[in-house]
XYZ file of C-alpha atoms in Angstrom:
454
model
C 93.027 70.825 78.095
C 96.173 68.968 79.029
C 97.093 65.857 80.976
C 97.860 67.783 84.168
C 94.142 68.050 84.978
C 93.103 65.592 87.665
C 89.497 65.412 88.803
C 89.209 64.133 92.345
C 86.186 61.863 92.638
C 85.181 62.396 96.231
C 81.898 61.619 97.959
C 81.038 65.291 98.318
C 82.322 67.259 95.315
C 84.547 67.040 92.276
C 87.412 69.496 91.991
C 90.358 70.012 89.713
C 93.725 70.580 91.374
C 97.261 71.163 90.051
C 99.868 68.469 89.615
C 102.553 70.162 91.727
C 103.523 70.802 95.346
C 102.189 73.854 97.165
C 104.606 76.790 96.872
C 104.565 79.236 99.750
C 104.806 83.018 99.473
C 108.500 84.018 99.152
C 109.925 85.251 102.431
C 112.225 87.691 100.626
C 109.476 89.292 98.506
C 109.863 93.017 99.166
C 109.944 96.024 96.882
C 113.335 97.676 96.583
C 112.454 100.781 98.566
C 114.729 102.385 101.175
C 111.688 103.936 102.874
C 110.177 100.577 103.824
C 110.792 99.616 107.484
C 110.825 95.968 108.581
C 107.411 94.635 107.639
C 105.090 93.366 110.352
C 101.590 91.903 110.175
C 99.010 94.377 108.894
C 101.410 96.151 106.525
C 102.010 96.172 102.778
C 105.029 94.083 101.861
C 105.019 94.854 98.136
C 103.159 96.989 95.587
C 103.035 96.187 91.871
C 102.386 99.086 89.503
C 100.349 97.517 86.722
C 100.485 100.694 84.630
C 104.191 99.998 84.090
C 103.172 97.230 81.679
C 101.464 99.813 79.438
C 104.745 101.089 78.121
C 103.756 104.056 75.968
C 101.513 105.507 78.640
C 103.300 104.508 81.845
C 104.183 108.148 82.528
C 100.445 108.912 82.635
C 99.586 105.876 84.731
C 98.838 107.825 87.906
C 97.216 110.879 86.377
C 94.313 112.007 88.594
C 92.018 112.035 85.547
C 92.563 108.330 84.788
C 90.928 105.351 86.470
C 92.185 101.806 85.981
C 90.110 98.633 86.221
C 92.369 96.011 87.780
C 92.147 92.390 88.884
C 94.431 89.978 90.732
C 94.564 86.348 91.842
C 97.268 84.122 93.275
C 97.912 81.064 91.127
C 96.202 78.000 92.692
C 98.513 76.253 95.175
C 101.399 78.523 94.109
C 101.670 81.624 96.293
C 104.886 82.692 94.561
C 102.975 83.729 91.411
C 100.308 86.394 90.971
C 97.957 86.832 88.018
C 96.930 90.424 87.226
C 95.106 92.385 84.548
C 94.571 96.079 83.917
C 92.456 98.153 81.556
C 91.472 101.787 81.194
C 88.135 102.485 82.857
C 85.877 105.492 82.667
C 83.031 105.776 85.179
C 79.719 107.603 84.966
C 80.104 110.924 83.161
C 83.878 110.599 82.661
C 85.622 111.132 79.344
C 88.954 109.930 78.049
C 91.738 112.531 78.204
C 92.430 113.933 74.727
C 96.191 113.296 74.903
C 95.892 109.682 76.093
C 98.103 107.286 74.074
C 96.142 104.671 72.152
C 97.979 101.736 73.771
C 96.576 102.548 77.207
C 93.161 101.308 76.106
C 94.626 97.822 75.794
C 93.898 95.209 78.460
C 97.080 93.584 79.703
C 97.214 90.251 81.563
C 100.436 89.254 83.287
C 101.752 86.586 85.619
C 104.264 87.947 88.138
C 106.886 85.731 89.758
C 107.396 87.103 93.277
C 110.510 85.085 94.152
C 113.496 87.445 93.938
C 115.692 84.694 92.472
C 113.223 84.076 89.635
C 111.581 87.485 89.547
C 109.941 88.395 86.276
C 106.709 89.153 84.473
C 105.119 87.015 81.752
C 102.738 88.798 79.377
C 99.681 86.646 78.676
C 97.501 88.996 76.624
C 97.834 92.520 75.179
C 94.848 92.835 72.853
C 91.986 95.292 73.209
C 90.174 94.601 76.462
C 86.616 94.938 77.633
C 85.532 97.984 79.583
C 85.881 96.100 82.884
C 88.469 93.364 82.209
C 88.484 90.258 84.375
C 90.683 87.171 84.413
C 90.544 83.958 86.424
C 93.012 81.139 86.887
C 91.684 77.694 86.133
C 91.898 75.349 89.146
C 94.595 73.283 87.418
C 97.019 76.220 87.758
C 97.916 75.951 84.087
C 95.401 78.086 82.173
C 93.874 81.527 82.584
C 90.325 82.278 81.445
C 89.403 85.760 80.208
C 87.211 87.605 77.728
C 87.982 89.340 74.474
C 85.449 91.180 72.343
C 85.206 88.083 70.121
C 84.652 85.468 72.836
C 86.062 83.456 75.741
C 89.758 82.579 75.812
C 91.605 79.953 77.865
C 95.372 80.408 77.525
C 98.322 78.485 78.912
C 100.307 80.743 81.265
C 103.622 78.967 80.598
C 103.203 78.553 76.842
C 101.041 81.463 75.675
C 100.870 80.060 72.140
C 98.579 77.303 73.453
C 95.009 78.516 73.880
C 91.333 77.668 73.324
C 88.773 80.125 71.983
C 84.993 80.152 72.336
C 83.676 82.418 69.584
C 80.740 84.775 70.040
C 77.399 83.487 68.773
C 75.615 86.788 68.416
C 76.728 89.620 66.196
C 75.353 92.297 68.493
C 76.165 90.619 71.808
C 78.778 92.037 74.199
C 80.670 89.791 76.582
C 80.721 91.338 80.068
C 82.000 88.746 82.585
C 83.063 85.099 82.858
C 83.667 82.557 85.628
C 85.190 79.053 85.641
C 83.673 76.268 87.753
C 85.855 74.609 90.449
C 85.523 71.254 88.663
C 86.787 72.961 85.486
C 83.941 71.508 83.427
C 81.873 74.658 82.830
C 82.242 78.384 82.136
C 79.486 80.841 82.983
C 79.331 84.049 80.965
C 77.339 87.259 81.283
C 76.476 88.658 77.856
C 74.608 91.841 77.025
C 72.377 91.768 73.940
C 70.922 95.230 73.388
C 69.349 96.136 76.746
C 69.081 92.605 78.115
C 71.647 90.682 80.166
C 71.870 86.952 79.480
C 73.549 84.163 81.452
C 75.276 81.488 79.379
C 76.881 78.243 80.575
C 79.424 76.535 78.308
C 80.900 73.058 78.619
C 84.703 72.900 78.499
C 84.612 69.290 77.307
C 82.265 70.111 74.434
C 83.184 73.707 73.743
C 80.221 74.401 71.472
C 77.569 73.112 73.882
C 75.812 75.810 75.886
C 72.672 76.829 77.780
C 71.248 80.343 77.982
C 68.664 82.302 79.948
C 67.701 85.958 80.233
C 68.436 87.338 83.695
C 65.054 89.073 83.656
C 63.218 85.842 82.829
C 64.854 83.800 85.568
C 64.729 86.595 88.180
C 61.879 89.099 87.531
C 63.229 91.776 89.956
C 66.220 92.105 87.611
C 65.715 95.394 85.682
C 64.452 94.591 82.186
C 65.649 97.736 80.387
C 67.912 100.602 81.294
C 69.422 103.521 79.420
C 72.554 103.181 81.556
C 73.211 99.503 80.802
C 76.477 100.444 79.128
C 77.839 101.486 82.531
C 76.138 98.841 84.696
C 78.217 95.941 85.942
C 77.000 92.331 86.253
C 79.093 89.460 87.613
C 78.648 85.708 88.107
C 80.376 83.071 90.237
C 80.097 79.309 90.728
C 79.410 77.689 94.074
C 82.202 75.469 95.512
C 80.433 72.326 94.264
C 80.043 73.796 90.732
C 76.280 73.111 90.758
C 74.997 76.664 91.316
C 75.764 80.110 89.892
C 75.336 83.425 91.702
C 74.630 86.578 89.674
C 75.172 90.058 91.146
C 74.638 93.548 89.738
C 75.718 97.116 90.384
C 71.978 97.845 90.535
C 71.819 96.012 93.870
C 70.433 92.559 93.015
C 71.782 89.111 93.928
C 70.281 85.759 92.972
C 71.403 82.142 92.568
C 70.436 79.715 89.773
C 70.940 75.995 89.313
C 73.586 75.222 86.725
C 71.537 72.399 85.251
C 68.544 73.985 83.550
C 69.416 77.537 84.684
C 66.327 77.769 86.887
C 66.080 80.028 89.920
C 67.354 78.434 93.125
C 67.096 81.403 95.495
C 66.428 85.115 95.164
C 68.700 86.748 97.727
C 68.358 90.523 97.214
C 65.459 91.043 96.948
C 64.201 87.752 98.314
C 65.393 86.475 101.649
C 66.587 90.032 102.399
C 64.292 93.038 102.798
C 63.220 94.761 99.578
C 64.412 98.054 101.042
C 68.051 96.908 100.930
C 70.439 96.454 98.036
C 73.690 94.620 97.510
C 76.447 97.091 98.384
C 78.516 96.211 95.312
C 78.518 93.457 92.671
C 81.760 92.234 94.282
C 80.526 92.319 97.899
C 79.514 88.652 98.216
C 81.135 85.198 98.221
C 80.255 81.555 98.802
C 81.631 79.947 101.978
C 84.160 77.385 100.622
C 83.524 75.028 103.549
C 80.033 74.291 102.218
C 78.978 72.898 98.858
C 76.631 75.783 98.032
C 74.450 76.357 101.079
C 76.167 79.339 102.737
C 76.742 82.742 101.176
C 77.984 85.953 102.807
C 77.296 89.439 101.478
C 77.235 93.117 102.437
C 74.059 95.165 102.072
C 73.585 98.869 101.447
C 73.098 99.518 105.191
C 76.741 98.450 105.746
C 75.917 95.133 107.420
C 77.645 91.823 106.704
C 75.223 88.885 106.656
C 75.636 85.137 106.197
C 72.625 83.113 105.030
C 71.809 79.453 104.547
C 70.396 79.384 101.013
C 68.704 76.008 101.431
C 66.576 77.158 104.362
C 66.632 80.920 103.709
C 67.672 81.570 107.332
C 70.118 84.134 108.670
C 73.152 82.460 110.265
C 74.779 85.601 111.660
C 75.252 89.289 110.900
C 77.777 91.952 111.839
C 77.667 95.734 111.374
C 80.750 97.229 109.760
C 82.759 99.638 111.939
C 82.269 103.400 111.898
C 84.382 105.200 109.343
C 84.665 102.068 107.198
C 82.724 103.466 104.265
C 80.664 101.672 101.650
C 81.615 97.970 101.206
C 83.343 97.501 97.864
C 84.611 93.936 97.831
C 84.281 90.733 99.892
C 86.378 87.580 99.780
C 86.722 84.347 101.795
C 90.149 82.817 102.287
C 90.855 79.355 100.872
C 89.546 77.320 103.826
C 86.681 79.645 104.792
C 87.981 80.619 108.214
C 88.408 84.302 107.342
C 86.495 86.967 105.409
C 88.054 90.173 104.112
C 85.874 93.196 103.347
C 87.188 96.349 101.679
C 85.531 99.721 102.355
C 85.494 103.021 100.492
C 87.493 104.752 103.256
C 90.615 102.735 102.342
C 90.160 100.193 105.121
C 89.988 96.391 104.983
C 88.355 94.388 107.765
C 89.317 90.781 108.525
C 86.549 88.795 110.208
C 85.951 85.230 111.329
C 84.244 83.146 108.670
C 82.288 81.279 111.346
C 80.544 84.094 113.233
C 81.730 87.464 111.858
C 83.874 88.374 114.864
C 86.485 91.013 114.061
C 90.064 89.762 113.779
C 91.888 92.838 112.462
C 91.480 96.050 110.427
C 94.007 97.057 107.769
C 94.443 100.768 107.024
C 95.564 101.494 103.462
C 96.433 105.118 104.305
C 98.960 104.346 107.077
C 101.703 102.817 104.940
C 104.980 103.730 103.281
C 104.583 106.813 101.058
C 104.961 104.610 97.970
C 102.277 102.158 99.102
C 99.687 104.354 100.833
C 96.312 105.116 99.281
C 95.607 108.793 98.718
C 92.419 110.695 97.969
C 92.035 111.200 94.218
C 91.688 114.925 93.304
C 89.289 114.142 90.438
C 86.772 112.334 92.671
C 87.552 113.498 96.198
C 87.545 109.811 97.239
C 90.039 107.037 97.792
C 90.652 104.569 94.936
C 88.087 101.772 94.736
C 89.283 98.349 95.874
C 88.122 96.017 93.120
C 89.508 92.584 93.928
C 91.222 90.675 96.747
C 92.982 87.311 96.761
C 94.432 85.300 99.656
C 97.484 83.098 99.488
C 96.742 79.433 100.129
C 97.973 79.664 103.742
C 96.311 83.091 104.330
C 99.661 84.620 105.287
C 99.320 87.333 102.617
C 96.587 89.010 100.603
C 96.732 90.807 97.251
C 94.456 93.795 96.708
C 93.816 95.435 93.304
C 92.483 99.002 93.102
C 91.599 101.697 90.589
C 94.871 103.589 91.092
C 96.552 100.866 89.018
C 98.353 99.225 91.946
C 98.189 95.756 93.427
C 99.221 95.889 97.088
C 100.310 92.690 98.818
C 99.647 92.645 102.557
C 101.277 90.574 105.252
C 98.407 89.338 107.423
C 98.213 88.430 111.104
C 98.623 84.686 111.641
C 95.495 82.780 112.678
C 96.609 79.216 111.899
C 95.475 76.194 113.888
C 97.482 73.002 114.349
C 95.226 71.319 111.786
C 95.980 74.020 109.224
C 99.737 73.740 109.811
C 99.549 69.973 109.278
C 97.514 70.493 106.103
C 100.104 72.880 104.657
C 102.981 70.566 105.537
C 101.276 67.712 103.687
C 100.813 69.904 100.605
C 104.540 70.713 100.633
C 105.357 66.996 100.528
C 102.501 65.597 98.408
C 101.385 66.982 95.043
C 97.827 68.300 95.159
C 96.602 65.803 92.553
C 98.031 62.902 94.606
C 96.282 63.750 97.882
C 93.338 61.507 96.984
C 95.709 58.500 97.110
C 96.651 59.074 100.764
C 95.286 56.490 103.237
C 93.038 59.058 104.902
C 89.267 59.477 105.337
C 87.585 61.311 102.411
C 86.590 64.211 104.645
C 90.188 64.739 105.763
C 91.431 64.657 102.155
C 88.808 67.291 101.304
C 90.058 69.406 104.213
C 93.657 69.195 102.932
C 92.575 70.496 99.517
C 90.152 73.110 100.943
C 87.204 71.338 99.338
C 83.774 71.584 100.989
C 83.562 69.321 104.041
C 80.068 70.209 105.291
């Protein structure tokens, strides 16, 4: 997929990293808004209206009857660029407005340059999207992986004419979600065939080699049939060492399988967690990037954050979410695993320590500039759902995508150690794919690249 890919053969894990220097978040990145006071930590520094890329329907972008499914991710090792996608989304019992322009049903993927001197937006894809579109940057920082109705696409973000396609095998199968492994050697895909969800794993080196298993077969508590499968959401994600795959559902289950053989490694919910609890949301979990695969954090339906060791099945720590936080909607670790962000349904985001769950800060999405603040939606009587979060490489900022069609970029409180400052300085002077050549211990080189060190 290009000669910029460099696989770092380290004692612990293999990862793919870009062939360029780390680019920090632009200091002058602010929306042109006279209402915005000087930005301090815990405030929104910029908001991107993704509906503006749907030209014919941009005037309807913030209609209270419309919900947008959005996604965002900073480009690996380049905090000056942000990948986003948007698609029209209808929830349970909702119908499309009769006067909605046809183009608004298109899924649009863009890469935004946040530097004011190079500011611009590159369109990656404008074809018909899935019901819940998702996109993910490959670790090399060069390609984006996403789904179309016909299969899996990997497209170059600088030369959009260059792409790879993985065609659908089954005439009646529907692609629902995809995830790229950190070593860039495998893609996991959730596919729905009639009323059964299947997990597929494709090789990127041999694009027509794959393994497949039914989610019900590998994890019996997974519902076998459902009349509402068209509206259910199932996601998958690789562990930091690329050897395990977690599968989560909007029905409240979470389990982990081994990539080789697709056999069950650990049932999490239900399993090591009480059968009376459910996963709060299919996006309310994440692997701790400091470990190869052993540690996973997730929020349960009783509004408690828990971190478990999957190897031993033991609880490492837990923390109850604050009052007035609402139902957990999304969870994300920062790049080096020192911080966890959790978004709640009451338009609040909690920042916690990745080591013990201690509270660091709480961000309030309602106390912002009038152009950035979240407001209760008249059609639902609730705040927009926060779907996805992404940290910059130095954790100075965080992007947050929500169903109102906006991506808000927050300036975060600084919690950097001397080690972290040294790591970032090295990445500004040494290209990421050259770090393995430094005369340093393997564990320290893994720390510089935010690879698992434990």
